[in-house]
Short mmCIF file of N, CA, C and O in Angstrom, two decimals:
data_model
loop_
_atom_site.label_atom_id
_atom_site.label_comp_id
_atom_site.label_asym_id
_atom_site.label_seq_id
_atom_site.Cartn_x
_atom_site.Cartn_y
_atom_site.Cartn_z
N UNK A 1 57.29 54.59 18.99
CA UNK A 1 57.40 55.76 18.17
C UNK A 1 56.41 56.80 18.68
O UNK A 1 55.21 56.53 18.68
N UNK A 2 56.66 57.50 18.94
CA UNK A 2 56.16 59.06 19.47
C UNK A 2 55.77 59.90 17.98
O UNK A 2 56.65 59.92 17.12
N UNK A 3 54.37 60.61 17.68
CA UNK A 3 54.43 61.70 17.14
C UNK A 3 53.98 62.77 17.74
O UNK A 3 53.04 62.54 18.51
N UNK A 4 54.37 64.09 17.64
CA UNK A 4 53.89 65.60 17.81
C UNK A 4 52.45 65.87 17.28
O UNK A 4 51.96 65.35 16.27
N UNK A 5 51.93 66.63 18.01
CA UNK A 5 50.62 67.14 17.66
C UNK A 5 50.26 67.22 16.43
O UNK A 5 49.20 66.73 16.04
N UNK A 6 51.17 67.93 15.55
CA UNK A 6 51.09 68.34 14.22
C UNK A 6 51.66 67.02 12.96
O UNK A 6 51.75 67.29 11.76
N UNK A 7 51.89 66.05 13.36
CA UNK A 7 52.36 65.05 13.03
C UNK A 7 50.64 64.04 13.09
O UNK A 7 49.90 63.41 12.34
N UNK A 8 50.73 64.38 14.22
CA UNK A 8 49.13 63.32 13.84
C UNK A 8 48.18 64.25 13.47
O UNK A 8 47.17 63.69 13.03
N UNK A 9 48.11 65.58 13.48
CA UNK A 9 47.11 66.07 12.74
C UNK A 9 46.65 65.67 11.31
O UNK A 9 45.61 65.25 10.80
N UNK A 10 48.35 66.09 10.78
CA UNK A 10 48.56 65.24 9.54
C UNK A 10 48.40 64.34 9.03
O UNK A 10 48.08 64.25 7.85
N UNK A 11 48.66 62.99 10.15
CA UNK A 11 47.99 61.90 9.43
C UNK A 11 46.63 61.43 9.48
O UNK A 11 46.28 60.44 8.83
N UNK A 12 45.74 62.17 10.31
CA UNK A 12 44.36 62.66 10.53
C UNK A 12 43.39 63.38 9.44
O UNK A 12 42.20 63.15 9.22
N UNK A 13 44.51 64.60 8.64
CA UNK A 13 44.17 65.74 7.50
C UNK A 13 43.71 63.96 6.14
O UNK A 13 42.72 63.62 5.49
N UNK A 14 44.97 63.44 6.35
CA UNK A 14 45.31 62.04 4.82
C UNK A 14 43.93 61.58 5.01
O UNK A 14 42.94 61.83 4.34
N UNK A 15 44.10 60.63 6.36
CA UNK A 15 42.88 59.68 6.37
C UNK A 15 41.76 60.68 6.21
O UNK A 15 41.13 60.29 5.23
N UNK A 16 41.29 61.59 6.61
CA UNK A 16 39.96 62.09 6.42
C UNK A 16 39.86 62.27 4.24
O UNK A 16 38.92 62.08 3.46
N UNK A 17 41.03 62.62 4.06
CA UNK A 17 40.98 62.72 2.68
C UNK A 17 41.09 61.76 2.20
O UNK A 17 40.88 61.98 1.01
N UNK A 18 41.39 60.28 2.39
CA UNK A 18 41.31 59.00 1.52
C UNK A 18 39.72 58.59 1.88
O UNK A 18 39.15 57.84 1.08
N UNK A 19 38.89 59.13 3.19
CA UNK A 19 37.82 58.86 3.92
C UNK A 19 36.66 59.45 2.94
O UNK A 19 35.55 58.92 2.88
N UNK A 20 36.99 60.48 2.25
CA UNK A 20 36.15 61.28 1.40
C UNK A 20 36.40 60.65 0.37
O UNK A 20 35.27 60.38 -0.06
N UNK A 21 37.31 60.14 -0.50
CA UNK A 21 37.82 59.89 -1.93
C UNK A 21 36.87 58.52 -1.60
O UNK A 21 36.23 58.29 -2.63
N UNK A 22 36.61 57.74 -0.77
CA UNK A 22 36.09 56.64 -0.49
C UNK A 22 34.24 56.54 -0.73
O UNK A 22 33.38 55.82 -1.24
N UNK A 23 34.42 57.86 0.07
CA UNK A 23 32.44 58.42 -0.16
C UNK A 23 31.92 58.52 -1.23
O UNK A 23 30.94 57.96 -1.73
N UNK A 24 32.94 59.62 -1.76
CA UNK A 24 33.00 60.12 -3.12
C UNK A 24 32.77 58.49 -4.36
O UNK A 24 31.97 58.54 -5.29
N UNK A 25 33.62 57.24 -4.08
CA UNK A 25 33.53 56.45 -4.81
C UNK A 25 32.19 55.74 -4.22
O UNK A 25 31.29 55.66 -5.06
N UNK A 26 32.00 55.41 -3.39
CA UNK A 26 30.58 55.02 -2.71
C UNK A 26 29.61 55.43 -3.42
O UNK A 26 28.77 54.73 -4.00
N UNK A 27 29.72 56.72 -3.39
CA UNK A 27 28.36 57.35 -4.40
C UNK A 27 28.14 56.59 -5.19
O UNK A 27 27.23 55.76 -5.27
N UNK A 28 29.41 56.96 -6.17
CA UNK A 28 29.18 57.46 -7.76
C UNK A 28 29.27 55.16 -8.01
O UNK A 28 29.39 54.74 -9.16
N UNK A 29 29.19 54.10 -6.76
CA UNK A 29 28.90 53.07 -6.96
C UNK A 29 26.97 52.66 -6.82
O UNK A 29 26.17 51.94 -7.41
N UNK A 30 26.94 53.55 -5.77
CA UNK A 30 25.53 53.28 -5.38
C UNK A 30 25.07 54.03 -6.74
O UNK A 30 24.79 53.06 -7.46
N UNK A 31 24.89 54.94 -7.35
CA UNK A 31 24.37 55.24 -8.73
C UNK A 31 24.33 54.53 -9.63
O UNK A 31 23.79 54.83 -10.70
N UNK A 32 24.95 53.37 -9.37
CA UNK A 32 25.17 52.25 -10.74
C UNK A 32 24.24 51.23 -10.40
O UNK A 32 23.60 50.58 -11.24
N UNK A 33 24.19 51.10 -9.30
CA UNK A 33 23.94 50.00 -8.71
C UNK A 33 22.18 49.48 -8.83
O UNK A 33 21.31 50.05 -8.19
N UNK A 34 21.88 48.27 -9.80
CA UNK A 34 20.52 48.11 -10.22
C UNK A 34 20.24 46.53 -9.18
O UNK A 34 19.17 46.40 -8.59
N UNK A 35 21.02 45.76 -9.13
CA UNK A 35 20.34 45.16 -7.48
C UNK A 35 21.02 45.23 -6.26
O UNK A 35 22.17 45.46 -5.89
N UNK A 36 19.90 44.96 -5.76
CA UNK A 36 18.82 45.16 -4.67
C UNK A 36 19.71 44.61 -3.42
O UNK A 36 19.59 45.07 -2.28
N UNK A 37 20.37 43.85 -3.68
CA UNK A 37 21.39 43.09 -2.76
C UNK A 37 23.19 44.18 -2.53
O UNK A 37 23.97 44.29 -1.58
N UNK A 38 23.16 44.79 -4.02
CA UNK A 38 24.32 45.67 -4.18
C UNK A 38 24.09 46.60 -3.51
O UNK A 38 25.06 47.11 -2.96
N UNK A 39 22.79 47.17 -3.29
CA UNK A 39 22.33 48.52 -2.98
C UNK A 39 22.79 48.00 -1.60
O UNK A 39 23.91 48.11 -1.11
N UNK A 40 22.01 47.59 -1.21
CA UNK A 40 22.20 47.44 0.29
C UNK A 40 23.58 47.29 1.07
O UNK A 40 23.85 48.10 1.96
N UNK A 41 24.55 46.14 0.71
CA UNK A 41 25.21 46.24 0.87
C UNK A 41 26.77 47.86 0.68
O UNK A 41 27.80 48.18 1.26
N UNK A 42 25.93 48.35 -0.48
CA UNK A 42 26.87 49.31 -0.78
C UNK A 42 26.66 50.33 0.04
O UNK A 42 27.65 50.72 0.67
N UNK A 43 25.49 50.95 0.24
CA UNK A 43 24.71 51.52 1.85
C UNK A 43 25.25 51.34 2.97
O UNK A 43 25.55 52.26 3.74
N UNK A 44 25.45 49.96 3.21
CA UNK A 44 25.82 49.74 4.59
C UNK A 44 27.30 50.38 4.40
O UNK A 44 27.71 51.17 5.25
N UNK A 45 28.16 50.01 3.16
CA UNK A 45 29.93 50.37 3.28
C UNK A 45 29.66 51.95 3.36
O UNK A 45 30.53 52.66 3.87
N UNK A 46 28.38 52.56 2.80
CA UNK A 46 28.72 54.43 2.62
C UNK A 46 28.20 55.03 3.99
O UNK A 46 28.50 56.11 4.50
N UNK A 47 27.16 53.84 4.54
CA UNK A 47 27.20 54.36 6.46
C UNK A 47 28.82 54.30 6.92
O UNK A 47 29.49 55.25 7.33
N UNK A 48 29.14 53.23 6.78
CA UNK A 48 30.41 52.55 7.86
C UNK A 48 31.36 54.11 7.43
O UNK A 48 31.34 54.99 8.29
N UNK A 49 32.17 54.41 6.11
CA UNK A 49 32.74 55.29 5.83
C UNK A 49 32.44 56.62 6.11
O UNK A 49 33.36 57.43 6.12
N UNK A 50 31.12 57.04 6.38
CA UNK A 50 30.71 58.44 6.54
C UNK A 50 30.84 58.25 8.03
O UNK A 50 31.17 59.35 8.47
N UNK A 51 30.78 57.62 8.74
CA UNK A 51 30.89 57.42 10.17
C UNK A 51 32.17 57.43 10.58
O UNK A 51 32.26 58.12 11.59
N UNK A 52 33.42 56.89 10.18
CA UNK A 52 34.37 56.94 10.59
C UNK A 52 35.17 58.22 9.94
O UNK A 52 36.24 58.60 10.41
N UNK A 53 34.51 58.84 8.80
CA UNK A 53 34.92 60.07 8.46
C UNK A 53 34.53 60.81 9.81
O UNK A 53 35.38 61.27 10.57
N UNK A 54 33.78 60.85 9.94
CA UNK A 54 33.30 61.53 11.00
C UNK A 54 33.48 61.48 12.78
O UNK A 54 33.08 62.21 13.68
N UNK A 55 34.22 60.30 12.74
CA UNK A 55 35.13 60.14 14.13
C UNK A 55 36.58 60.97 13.66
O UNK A 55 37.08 61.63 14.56
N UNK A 56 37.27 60.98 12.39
CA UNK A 56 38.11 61.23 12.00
C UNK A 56 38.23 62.67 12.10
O UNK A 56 39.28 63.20 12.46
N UNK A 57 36.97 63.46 11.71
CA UNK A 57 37.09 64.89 11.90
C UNK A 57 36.60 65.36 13.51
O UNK A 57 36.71 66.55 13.78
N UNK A 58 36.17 64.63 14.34
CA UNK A 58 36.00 64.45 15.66
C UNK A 58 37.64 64.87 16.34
O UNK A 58 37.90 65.69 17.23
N UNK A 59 38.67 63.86 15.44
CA UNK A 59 39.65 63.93 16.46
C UNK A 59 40.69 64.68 15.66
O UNK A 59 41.81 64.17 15.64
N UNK A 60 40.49 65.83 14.98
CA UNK A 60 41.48 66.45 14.34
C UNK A 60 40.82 67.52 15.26
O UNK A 60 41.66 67.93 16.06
N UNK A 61 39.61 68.11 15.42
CA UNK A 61 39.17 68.74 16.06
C UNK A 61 39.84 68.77 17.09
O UNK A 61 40.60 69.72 17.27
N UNK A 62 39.69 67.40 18.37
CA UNK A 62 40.24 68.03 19.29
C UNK A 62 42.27 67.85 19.41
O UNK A 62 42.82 68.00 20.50
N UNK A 63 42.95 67.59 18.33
CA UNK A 63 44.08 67.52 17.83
C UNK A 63 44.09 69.44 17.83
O UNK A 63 44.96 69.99 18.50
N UNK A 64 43.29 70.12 17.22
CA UNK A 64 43.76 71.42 16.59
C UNK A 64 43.70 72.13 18.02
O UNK A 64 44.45 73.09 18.20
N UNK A 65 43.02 71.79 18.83
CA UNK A 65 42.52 72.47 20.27
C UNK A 65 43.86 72.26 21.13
O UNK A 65 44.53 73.19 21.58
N UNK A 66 44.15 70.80 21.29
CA UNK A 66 45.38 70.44 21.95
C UNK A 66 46.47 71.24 21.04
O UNK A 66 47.23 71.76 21.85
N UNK A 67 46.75 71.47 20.12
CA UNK A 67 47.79 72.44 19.48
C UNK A 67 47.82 73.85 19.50
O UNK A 67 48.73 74.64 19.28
N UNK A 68 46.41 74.03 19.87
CA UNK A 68 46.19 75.53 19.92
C UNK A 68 46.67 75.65 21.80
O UNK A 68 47.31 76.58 22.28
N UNK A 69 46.33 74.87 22.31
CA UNK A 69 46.46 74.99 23.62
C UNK A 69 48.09 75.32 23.77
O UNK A 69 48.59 76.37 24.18
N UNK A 70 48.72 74.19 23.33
CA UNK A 70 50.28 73.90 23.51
C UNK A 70 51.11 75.32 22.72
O UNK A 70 52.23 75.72 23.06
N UNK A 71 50.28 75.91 21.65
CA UNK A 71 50.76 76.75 21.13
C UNK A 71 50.96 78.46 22.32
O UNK A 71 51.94 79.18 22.52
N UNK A 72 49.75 78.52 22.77
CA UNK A 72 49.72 79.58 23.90
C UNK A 72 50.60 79.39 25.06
O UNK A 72 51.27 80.27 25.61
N UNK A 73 50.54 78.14 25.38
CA UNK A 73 51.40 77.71 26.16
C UNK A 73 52.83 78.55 25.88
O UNK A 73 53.42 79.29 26.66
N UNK A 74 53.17 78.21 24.59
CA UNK A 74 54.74 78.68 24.37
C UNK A 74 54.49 80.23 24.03
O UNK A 74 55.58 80.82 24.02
N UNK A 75 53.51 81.00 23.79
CA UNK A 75 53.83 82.61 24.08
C UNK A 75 53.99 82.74 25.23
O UNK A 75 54.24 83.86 25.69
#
């Protein structure tokens, strides 16, 4: 299966937004969180997620560049 530029941008735009809804719940867990064993562990899941958010907006980045490219291309 083949997708178009704008096809994986898209599914790039989702995951970065389920990637945030994830942080977002990370938080508002680490705020609850009274041991010491939870903390940590819950830390380590809000590194792992902010990190791969952040490969995620890495490659929409260069997704929008390759589309911008392909786009000039066709003027």
């Amino acid at each position: 299966m083949k997708f178009s530029v704008v096809e994986m941008l898209e599914i790039a735009f989702d995951a970065r937004r389920l990637l945030a809804d994830e942080i977002f719940r990370c938080e508002g867990e680490l705020m609850r969180a009274s041991h010491p064993g939870q903390i940590k562990r819950l830390e380590r899941k809000f590194a792992e997620v902010t990190k791969r958010k952040s490969e995620i907006q890495a490659s929409i980045d260069k997704l929008s560049k390759i589309e911008l490219e392909l786009w000039r291309d066709e003027v």
